[in-house]
XYZ file of C-alpha atoms in Angstrom:
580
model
C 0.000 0.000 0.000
C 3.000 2.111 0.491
C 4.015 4.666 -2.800
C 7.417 3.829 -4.658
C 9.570 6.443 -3.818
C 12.239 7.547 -1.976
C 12.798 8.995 1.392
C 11.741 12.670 1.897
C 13.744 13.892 4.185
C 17.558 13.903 3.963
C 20.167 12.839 7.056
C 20.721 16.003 8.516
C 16.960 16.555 8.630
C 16.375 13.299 10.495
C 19.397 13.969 12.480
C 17.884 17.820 13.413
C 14.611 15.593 14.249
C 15.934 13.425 16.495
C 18.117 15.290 18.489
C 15.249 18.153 19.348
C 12.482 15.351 19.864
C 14.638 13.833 22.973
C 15.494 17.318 24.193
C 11.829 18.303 24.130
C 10.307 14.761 25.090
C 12.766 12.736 27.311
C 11.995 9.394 27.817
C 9.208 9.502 24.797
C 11.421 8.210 22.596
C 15.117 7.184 22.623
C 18.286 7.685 20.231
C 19.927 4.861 18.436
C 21.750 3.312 20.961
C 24.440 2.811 18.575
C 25.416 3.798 14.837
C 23.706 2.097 12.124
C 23.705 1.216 8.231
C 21.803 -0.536 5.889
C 24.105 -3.498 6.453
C 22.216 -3.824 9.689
C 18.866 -4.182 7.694
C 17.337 -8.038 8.211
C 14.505 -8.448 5.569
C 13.607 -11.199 7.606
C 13.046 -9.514 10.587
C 12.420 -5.949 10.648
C 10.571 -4.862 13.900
C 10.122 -7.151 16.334
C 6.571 -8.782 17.683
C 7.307 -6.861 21.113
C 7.269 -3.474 19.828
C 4.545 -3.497 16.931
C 1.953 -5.047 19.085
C 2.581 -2.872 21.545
C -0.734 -1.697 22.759
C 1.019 0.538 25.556
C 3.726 2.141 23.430
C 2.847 5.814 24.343
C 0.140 7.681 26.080
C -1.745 10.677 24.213
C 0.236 12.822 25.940
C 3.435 11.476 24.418
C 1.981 10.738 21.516
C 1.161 15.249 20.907
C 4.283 16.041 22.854
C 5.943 13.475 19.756
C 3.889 15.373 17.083
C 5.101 19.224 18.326
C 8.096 18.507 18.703
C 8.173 16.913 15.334
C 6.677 20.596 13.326
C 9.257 22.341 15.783
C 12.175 20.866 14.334
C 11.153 21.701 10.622
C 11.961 25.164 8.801
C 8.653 26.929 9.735
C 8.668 25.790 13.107
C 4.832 25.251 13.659
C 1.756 23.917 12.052
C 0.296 26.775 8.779
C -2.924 25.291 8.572
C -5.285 22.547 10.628
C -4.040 19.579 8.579
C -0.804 19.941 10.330
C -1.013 16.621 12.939
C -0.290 18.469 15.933
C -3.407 20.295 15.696
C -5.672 18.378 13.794
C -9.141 17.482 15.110
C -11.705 15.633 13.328
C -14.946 13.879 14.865
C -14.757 10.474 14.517
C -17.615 7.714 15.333
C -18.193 4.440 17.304
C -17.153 1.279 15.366
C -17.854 -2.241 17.457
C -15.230 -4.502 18.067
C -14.510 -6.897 15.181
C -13.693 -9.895 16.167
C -10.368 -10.716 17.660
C -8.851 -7.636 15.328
C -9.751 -5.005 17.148
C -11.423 -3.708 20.071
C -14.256 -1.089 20.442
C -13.469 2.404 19.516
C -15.928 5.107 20.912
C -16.220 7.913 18.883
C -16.012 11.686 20.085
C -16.473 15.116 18.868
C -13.134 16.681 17.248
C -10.583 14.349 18.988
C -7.030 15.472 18.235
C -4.870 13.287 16.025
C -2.784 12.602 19.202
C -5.769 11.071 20.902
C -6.981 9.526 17.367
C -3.834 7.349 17.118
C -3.743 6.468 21.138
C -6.987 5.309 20.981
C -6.913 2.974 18.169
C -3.358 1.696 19.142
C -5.287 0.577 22.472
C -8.256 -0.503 20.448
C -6.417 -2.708 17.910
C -3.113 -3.500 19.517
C -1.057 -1.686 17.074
C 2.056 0.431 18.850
C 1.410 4.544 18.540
C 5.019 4.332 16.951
C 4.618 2.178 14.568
C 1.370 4.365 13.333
C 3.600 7.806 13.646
C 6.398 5.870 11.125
C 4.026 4.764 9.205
C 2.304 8.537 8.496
C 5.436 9.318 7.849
C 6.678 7.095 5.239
C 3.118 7.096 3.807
C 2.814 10.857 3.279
C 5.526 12.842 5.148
C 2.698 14.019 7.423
C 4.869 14.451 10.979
C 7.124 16.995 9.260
C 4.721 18.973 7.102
C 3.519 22.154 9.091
C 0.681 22.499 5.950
C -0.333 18.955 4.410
C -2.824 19.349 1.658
C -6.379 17.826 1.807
C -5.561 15.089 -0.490
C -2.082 13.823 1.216
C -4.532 14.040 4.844
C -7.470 12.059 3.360
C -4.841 9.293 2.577
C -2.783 9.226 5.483
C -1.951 5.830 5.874
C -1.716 4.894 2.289
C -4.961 2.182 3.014
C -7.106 1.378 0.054
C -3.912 3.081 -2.315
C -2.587 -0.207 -4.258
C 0.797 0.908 -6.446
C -1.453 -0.144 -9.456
C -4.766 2.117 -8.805
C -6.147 4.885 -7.512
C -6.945 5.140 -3.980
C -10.365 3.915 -2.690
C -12.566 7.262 -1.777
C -14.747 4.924 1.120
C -11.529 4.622 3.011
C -10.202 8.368 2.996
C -10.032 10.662 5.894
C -7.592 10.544 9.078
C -9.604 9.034 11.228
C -10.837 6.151 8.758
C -7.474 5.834 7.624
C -5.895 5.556 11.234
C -8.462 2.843 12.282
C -8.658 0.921 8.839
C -4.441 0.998 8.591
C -3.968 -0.695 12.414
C -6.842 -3.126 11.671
C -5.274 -4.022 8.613
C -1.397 -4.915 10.639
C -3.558 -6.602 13.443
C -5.773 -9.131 10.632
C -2.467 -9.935 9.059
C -1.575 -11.580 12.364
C -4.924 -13.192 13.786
C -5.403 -16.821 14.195
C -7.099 -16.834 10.566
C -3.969 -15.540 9.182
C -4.672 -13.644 6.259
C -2.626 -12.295 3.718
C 0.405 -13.853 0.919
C 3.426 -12.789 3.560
C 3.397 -14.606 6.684
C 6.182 -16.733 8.936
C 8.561 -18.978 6.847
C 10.749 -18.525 3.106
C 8.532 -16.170 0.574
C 9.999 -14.591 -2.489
C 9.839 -10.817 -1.955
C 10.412 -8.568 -5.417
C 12.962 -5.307 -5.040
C 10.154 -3.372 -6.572
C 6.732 -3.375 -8.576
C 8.187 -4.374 -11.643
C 8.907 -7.786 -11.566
C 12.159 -6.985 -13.972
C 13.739 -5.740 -10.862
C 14.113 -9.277 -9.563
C 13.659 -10.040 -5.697
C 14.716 -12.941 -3.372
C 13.485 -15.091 -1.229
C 13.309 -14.103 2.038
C 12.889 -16.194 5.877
C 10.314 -14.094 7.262
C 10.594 -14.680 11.224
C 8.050 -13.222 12.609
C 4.444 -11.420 12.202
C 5.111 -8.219 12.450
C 7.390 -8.406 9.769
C 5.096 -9.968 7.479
C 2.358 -7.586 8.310
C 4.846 -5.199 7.084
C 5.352 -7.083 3.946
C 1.775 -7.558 3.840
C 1.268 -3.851 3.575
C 3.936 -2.687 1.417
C 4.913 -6.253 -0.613
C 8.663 -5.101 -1.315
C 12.195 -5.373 0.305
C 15.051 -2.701 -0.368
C 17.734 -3.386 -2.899
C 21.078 -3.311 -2.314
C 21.362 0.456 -4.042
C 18.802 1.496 -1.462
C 20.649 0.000 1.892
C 23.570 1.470 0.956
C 22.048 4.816 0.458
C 20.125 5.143 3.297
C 18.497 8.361 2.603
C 18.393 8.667 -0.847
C 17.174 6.818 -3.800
C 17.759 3.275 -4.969
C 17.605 3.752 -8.379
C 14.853 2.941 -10.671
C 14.093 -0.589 -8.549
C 13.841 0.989 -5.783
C 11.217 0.744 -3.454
C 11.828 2.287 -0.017
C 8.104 1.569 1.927
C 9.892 -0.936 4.270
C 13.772 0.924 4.706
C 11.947 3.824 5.226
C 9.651 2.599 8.099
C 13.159 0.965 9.385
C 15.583 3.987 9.437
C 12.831 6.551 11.022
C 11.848 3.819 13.353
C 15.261 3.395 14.551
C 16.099 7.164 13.991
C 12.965 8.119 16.705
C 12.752 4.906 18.619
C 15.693 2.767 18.476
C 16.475 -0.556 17.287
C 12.935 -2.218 16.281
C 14.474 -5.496 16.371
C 14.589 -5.336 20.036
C 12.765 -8.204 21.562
C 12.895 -11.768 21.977
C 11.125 -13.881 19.189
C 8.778 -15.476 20.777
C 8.481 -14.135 23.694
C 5.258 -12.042 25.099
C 5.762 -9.123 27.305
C 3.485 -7.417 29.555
C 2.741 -5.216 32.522
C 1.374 -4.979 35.994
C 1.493 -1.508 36.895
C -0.819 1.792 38.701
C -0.772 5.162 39.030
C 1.001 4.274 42.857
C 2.536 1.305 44.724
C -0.508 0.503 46.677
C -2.403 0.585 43.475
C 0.331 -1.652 41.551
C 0.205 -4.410 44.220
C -3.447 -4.260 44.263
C -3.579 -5.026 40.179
C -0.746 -8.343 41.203
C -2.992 -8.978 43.623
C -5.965 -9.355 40.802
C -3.489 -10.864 38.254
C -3.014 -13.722 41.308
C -6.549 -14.211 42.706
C -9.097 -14.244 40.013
C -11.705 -15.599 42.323
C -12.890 -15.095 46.167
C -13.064 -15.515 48.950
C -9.461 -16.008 50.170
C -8.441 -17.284 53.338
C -6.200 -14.618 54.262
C -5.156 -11.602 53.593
C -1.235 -9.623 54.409
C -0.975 -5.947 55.235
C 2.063 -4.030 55.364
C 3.394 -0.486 54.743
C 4.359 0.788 51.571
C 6.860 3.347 53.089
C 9.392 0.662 53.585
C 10.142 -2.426 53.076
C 11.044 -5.217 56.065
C 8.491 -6.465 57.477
C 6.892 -6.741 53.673
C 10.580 -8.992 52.649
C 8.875 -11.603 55.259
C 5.463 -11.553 54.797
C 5.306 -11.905 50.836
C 6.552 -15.577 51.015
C 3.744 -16.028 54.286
C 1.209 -15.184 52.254
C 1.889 -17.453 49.670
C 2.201 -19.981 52.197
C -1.053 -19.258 53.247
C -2.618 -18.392 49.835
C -3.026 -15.046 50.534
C -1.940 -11.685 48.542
C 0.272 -8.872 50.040
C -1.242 -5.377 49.889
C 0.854 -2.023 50.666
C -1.394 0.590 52.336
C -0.094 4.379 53.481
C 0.023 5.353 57.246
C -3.034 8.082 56.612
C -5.431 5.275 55.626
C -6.510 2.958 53.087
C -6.848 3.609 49.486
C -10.417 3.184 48.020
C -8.822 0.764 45.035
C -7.175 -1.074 48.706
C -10.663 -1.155 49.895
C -12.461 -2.098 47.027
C -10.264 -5.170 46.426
C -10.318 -6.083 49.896
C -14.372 -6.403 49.125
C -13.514 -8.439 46.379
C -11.511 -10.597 48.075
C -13.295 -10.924 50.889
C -10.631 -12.323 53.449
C -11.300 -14.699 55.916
C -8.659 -12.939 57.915
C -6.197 -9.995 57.329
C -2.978 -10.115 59.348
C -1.250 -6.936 59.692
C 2.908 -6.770 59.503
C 5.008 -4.522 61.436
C 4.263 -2.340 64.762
C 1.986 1.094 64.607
C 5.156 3.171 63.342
C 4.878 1.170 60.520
C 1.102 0.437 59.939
C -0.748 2.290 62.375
C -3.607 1.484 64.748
C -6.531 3.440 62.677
C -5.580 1.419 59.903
C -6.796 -1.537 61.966
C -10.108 -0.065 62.501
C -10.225 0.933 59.036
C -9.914 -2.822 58.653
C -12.089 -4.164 61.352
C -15.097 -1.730 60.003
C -14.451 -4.227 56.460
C -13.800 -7.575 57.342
C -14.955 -7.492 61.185
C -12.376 -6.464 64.200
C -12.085 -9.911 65.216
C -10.600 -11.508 61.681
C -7.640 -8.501 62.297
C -4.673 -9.348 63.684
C -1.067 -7.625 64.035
C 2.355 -9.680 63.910
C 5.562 -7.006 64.529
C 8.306 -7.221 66.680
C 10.629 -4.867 68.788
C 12.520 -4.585 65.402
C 12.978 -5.810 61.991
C 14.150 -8.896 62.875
C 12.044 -9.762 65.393
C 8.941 -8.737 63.205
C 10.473 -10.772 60.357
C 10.937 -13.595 63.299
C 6.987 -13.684 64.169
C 6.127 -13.299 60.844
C 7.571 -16.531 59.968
C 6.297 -18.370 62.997
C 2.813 -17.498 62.806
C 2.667 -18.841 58.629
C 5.039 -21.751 59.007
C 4.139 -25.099 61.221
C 7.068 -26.523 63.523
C 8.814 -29.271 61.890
C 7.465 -28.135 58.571
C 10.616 -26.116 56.628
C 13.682 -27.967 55.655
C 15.013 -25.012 54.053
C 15.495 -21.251 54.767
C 16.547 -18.003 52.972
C 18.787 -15.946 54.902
C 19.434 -12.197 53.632
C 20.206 -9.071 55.870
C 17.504 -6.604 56.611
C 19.863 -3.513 56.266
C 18.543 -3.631 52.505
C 15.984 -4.846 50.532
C 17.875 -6.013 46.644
C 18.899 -9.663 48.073
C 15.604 -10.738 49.917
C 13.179 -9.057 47.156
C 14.687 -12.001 44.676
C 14.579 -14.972 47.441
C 11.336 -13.867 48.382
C 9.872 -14.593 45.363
C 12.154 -17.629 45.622
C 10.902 -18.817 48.880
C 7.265 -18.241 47.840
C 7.619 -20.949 45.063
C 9.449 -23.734 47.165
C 7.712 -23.120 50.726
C 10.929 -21.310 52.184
C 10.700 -18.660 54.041
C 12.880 -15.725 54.096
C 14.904 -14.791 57.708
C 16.417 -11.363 57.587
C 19.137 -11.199 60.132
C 21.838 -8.177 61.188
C 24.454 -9.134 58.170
C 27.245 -7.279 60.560
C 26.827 -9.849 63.039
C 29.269 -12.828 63.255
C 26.597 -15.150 64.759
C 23.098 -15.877 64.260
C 21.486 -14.686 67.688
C 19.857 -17.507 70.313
C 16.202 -16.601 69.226
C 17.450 -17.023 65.237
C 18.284 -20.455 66.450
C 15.431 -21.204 68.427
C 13.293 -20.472 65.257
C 15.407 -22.250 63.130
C 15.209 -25.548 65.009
C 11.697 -25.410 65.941
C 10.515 -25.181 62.340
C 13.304 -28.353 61.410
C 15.497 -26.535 59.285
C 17.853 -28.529 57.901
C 19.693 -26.118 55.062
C 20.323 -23.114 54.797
C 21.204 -20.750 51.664
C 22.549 -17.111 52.535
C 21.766 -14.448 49.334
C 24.082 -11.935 48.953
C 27.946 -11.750 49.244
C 29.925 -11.133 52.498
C 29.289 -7.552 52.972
C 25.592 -8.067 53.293
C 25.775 -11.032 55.194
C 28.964 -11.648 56.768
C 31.419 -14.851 56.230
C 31.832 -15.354 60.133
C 27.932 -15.435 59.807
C 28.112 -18.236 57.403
C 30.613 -20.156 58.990
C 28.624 -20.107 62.856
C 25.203 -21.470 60.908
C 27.284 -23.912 59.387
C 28.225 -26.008 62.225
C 24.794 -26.565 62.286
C 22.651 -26.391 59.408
C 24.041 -27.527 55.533
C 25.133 -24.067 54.272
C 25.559 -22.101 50.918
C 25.792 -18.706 49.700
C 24.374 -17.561 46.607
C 26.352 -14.033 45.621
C 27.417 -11.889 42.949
C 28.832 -9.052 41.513
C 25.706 -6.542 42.049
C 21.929 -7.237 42.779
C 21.120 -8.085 39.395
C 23.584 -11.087 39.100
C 22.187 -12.617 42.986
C 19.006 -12.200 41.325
C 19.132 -14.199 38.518
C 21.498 -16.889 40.708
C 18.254 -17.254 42.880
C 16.274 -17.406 39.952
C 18.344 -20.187 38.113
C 19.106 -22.306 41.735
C 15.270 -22.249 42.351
C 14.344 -24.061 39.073
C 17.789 -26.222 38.658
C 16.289 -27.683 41.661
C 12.925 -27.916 41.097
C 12.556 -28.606 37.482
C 10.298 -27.921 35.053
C 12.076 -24.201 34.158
C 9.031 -21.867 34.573
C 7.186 -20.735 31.352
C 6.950 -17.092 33.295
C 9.529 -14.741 34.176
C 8.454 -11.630 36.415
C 10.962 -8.715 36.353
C 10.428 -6.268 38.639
C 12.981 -3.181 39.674
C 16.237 -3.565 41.181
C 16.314 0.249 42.718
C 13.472 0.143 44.723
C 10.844 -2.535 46.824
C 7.139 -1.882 46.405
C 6.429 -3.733 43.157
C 8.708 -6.885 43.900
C 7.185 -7.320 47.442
C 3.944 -7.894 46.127
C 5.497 -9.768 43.131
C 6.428 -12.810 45.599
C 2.885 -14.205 45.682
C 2.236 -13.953 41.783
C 5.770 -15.898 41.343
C 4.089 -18.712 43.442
C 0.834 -18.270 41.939
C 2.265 -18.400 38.453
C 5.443 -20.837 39.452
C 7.340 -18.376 37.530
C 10.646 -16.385 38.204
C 10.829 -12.986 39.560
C 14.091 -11.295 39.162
C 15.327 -7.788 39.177
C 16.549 -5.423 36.861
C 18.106 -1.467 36.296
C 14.700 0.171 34.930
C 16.381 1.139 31.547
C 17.459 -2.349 29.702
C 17.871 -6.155 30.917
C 21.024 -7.267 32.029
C 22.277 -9.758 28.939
C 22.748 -13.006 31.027
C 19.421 -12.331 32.421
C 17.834 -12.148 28.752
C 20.092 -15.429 28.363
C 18.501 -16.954 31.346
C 15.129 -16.069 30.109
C 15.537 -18.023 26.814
C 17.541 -20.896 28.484
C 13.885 -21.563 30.593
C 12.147 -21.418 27.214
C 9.979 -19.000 29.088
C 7.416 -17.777 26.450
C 6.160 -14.462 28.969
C 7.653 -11.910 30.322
C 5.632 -9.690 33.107
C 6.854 -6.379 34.276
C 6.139 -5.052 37.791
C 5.695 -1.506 37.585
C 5.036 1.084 35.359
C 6.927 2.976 32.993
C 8.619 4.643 35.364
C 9.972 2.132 37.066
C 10.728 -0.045 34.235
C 10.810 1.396 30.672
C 10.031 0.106 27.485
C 13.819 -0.791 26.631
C 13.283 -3.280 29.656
C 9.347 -4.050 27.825
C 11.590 -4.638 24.673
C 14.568 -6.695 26.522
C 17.030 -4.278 25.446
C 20.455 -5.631 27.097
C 23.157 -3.954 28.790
């Protein structure tokens, strides 16, 4: 559907482009993280299923903040007339979900093209970049502060073969916005439709057939709904002249969509093939472990429910892998009360009983009655301790029978990176998680009391010696069988826990959760979905995956990936698996 022709814009202009679209946006959209040529070009593979079905890409906001900063960077510096996308506005109507294509998209009076293209990437599962490259390789639209009627009415190139004139029924922005996305999205449905799809297909240079072509592996869907739209791969003239013409069998639909993609974006081959990845997120913490808490329990009642702060995190490090034990979720709550989405899925829940972690510093007494007024006073209980320890200590005993744990995590409570990862850990394989002093050359006589009460007969310390200290290691191992699993930062214990967990209790999970390494919330609540799901959680930096984590990842076969978090906590390089 795409025109033969050759790029519009030249380097420098992309270059200008780029440059003033992350100073104006930020984290909207993100440089090439390296140099590239058309060497790099993989006909085979040239966005990756991650990032075109990306139904989360960008928000409207990001998606007009794209668009302006897009007409700044051009000659006249803003939009001349109201075809100019960053201040567009058309009406557009209600069309009913179509099968499994697309969802429902409710019409509105003289939506901007921002909100246009946000809704229908939410409606049909199409990513709000891959719309914006495509109005730009279709029609030049992002950089043209006047567009003309007829380049608007066609802004997607749908219903435009090469060999005919466009198709009138399908003009307009909004028509063409909706019609485009469903398009990508049927190419890719369970009743695949269309020549291109997965496997070897022979893929002409250009319209005329005289050109010649080659065959080409096709990995994935999203590059064949790419092929399916515009049916030609570059030539060698046009990969090695990026941003020019390549020659008279040319056709540029597919190295354009390529270069601006990984001009604005970054590399769209980032992703692993066959790999899902999705979210858990809210506009807070408490609201973020509330959605894990849905994603676990699907159905009520439950037979208990945890409580603990959101401010911090120690008594939480404990009572994540109690909960599981007791088939429970974790919620965070703030000091001045509950939330109403806490309250409302403690009503859907419908605990038999809630047991409250930590002392009144931590979750005070009001938040009790709160409590008691939902579930009854007498199903509320409070487990804390004269300090961290000791809270993590009760915690344990009150979830865990005597005679019932063979095996313990043992990480310090003077931070949270080590016992987020075994937490998660001990919620899958029933062990619980004993934070101790690290400093300390000795575990203390009540650390042993516990420990022999519940028949402990291993041990595994997370986290080298200057979280938990080698004199430490060597007392508990006169008694219990001993090991440490450390590394060279938090990321690297991580993964260890991750990989020691399922070498030892095999299958390898089909989920991995990743949650972030530089702070708590969404990884406390994490450890009961792990269990839930048997899956991994491990953490990461909240800009890209570490690479032997990604390697870990495929070595499981895992087929999902779930982040913890929003955006802001983990971007969409870690959405995309981007290593570092």
């Amino acid at each position: 559907m795409s025109r033969v022709r050759p790029r519009a814009a030249g380097r420098a202009v992309v270059a200008a482009v780029a440059a003033l679209v992350m100073a104006v946006t930020g984290v909207v959209v993100a440089a090439p993280a390296q140099a590239f040529s058309g060497s790099d070009f993989d006909p085979g593979y040239i966005i990756s299923d991650t990032q075109f079905y990306d139904a989360d890409a960008m928000s409207e906001h990001e998606i007009q903040v794209f668009l302006n900063s897009m007409i700044a960077s051009t000659s006249a510096g803003s939009c001349q007339n109201w075809n100019c996308l960053a201040v567009h506005r058309t009406d557009t109507w209600t069309r009913a979900a179509d099968r499994n294509i697309c969802a429902q998209y409710t019409g509105g009076t003289q939506e901007s093209a921002a909100r246009i293209i946000f809704k229908v990437q939410q409606a049909c599962g199409i990513s709000a970049r891959v719309l914006l490259v495509t109005l730009q390789k279709e029609q030049s639209l992002l950089t043209s502060p006047a567009p003309s009627d007829g380049k608007l009415r066609i802004a997607m190139g749908y219903g435009c073969p090469d060999t005919a004139p466009c198709d009138a029924q399908f003009y307009g922005f909004y028509n063409q916005m909706y019609k485009a996305a469903w398009q990508l999205k049927r190419y890719s449905t369970p009743d695949q439709w269309g020549y291109y799809q997965p496997g070897s297909r022979y893929i002409q240079y250009n319209p005329n057939p005289d050109c010649g072509g080659s065959w080409v592996n096709i990995q994935n869907n999203a590059t064949a709904a790419l092929y399916n739209y515009t049916p030609y791969q570059p030539n060698a003239e046009s990969l090695s002249n990026l941003y020019g013409s390549g020659g008279v069998c040319g056709a540029h639909g597919n190295r354009n969509f390529w270069t601006y993609y990984y001009n604005w974006f970054g590399d769209p081959g980032a992703g692993i093939s066959g790999i899902w990845t999705t979210r858990i997120g809210g506009a807070t913490r408490y609201e973020a472990a509330v959605n894990i808490s849905k994603a676990a329990f699907t159905v009520s009642p439950v037979p208990v429910m945890y409580i603990a702060t959101g401010a911090n995190y120690p008594d939480a490090l404990t009572a994540g892998v109690a909960a599981a034990r007791q088939n429970g979720p974790l919620l965070l709550v703030d000091a001045s009360g509950l939330s109403d989405v806490v309250k409302a899925e403690i009503a859907r829940l419908k605990p038999a009983r809630v047991v409250v972690v930590g002392g009144p510093n931590s979750v005070p007494d009001t938040i009790l009655t709160e409590l008691g007024t939902l579930v009854g006073a007498d199903k509320v209980t409070r487990v804390g301790g004269a300090d961290r320890y000791e809270a993590s200590r009760n915690i344990i005993a009150g979830a865990f029978a005597a005679g019932t744990v063979p095996h313990v995590y043992i990480a310090t409570g003077a931070n949270f990176p080590d016992a987020l990862s075994a937490g998660a850990a001990g919620a899958v394989n029933g062990s619980p998680v004993l934070l101790v002093p690290g400093y300390d050359t000795a575990p203390d006589a009540a650390t042993l009391e516990l420990l022999r009460a519940l028949g402990v007969t291993s041990v595994t310390i997370v986290g080298g010696p200057n979280s938990v200290s080698a004199a430490m290691e060597s007392s508990l191992a006169t008694e219990f069988s001993t090991r440490r699993l450390s590394g060279a930062d938090r990321y690297e214990v991580s993964r260890l826990i991750a990989q020691d967990l399922f070498a030892s209790a095999p299958p390898p999970p089909t989920e991995v959760l990743i949650a972030t390494g530089l702070t708590y919330p969404d990884a406390l609540a994490g450890a009961v979905l792990a269990w839930r799901k048997r899956a991994a959680l491990v953490v990461s930096p909240g800009w890209c995956v570490p690479a032997a984590t990604i390697s870990m990842v495929q070595t499981f076969g895992s087929t999902t990936v779930t982040l913890l978090g929003g955006p802001n906590s983990l971007n969409t390089n870690v959405k995309y698996m981007v290593s570092c």
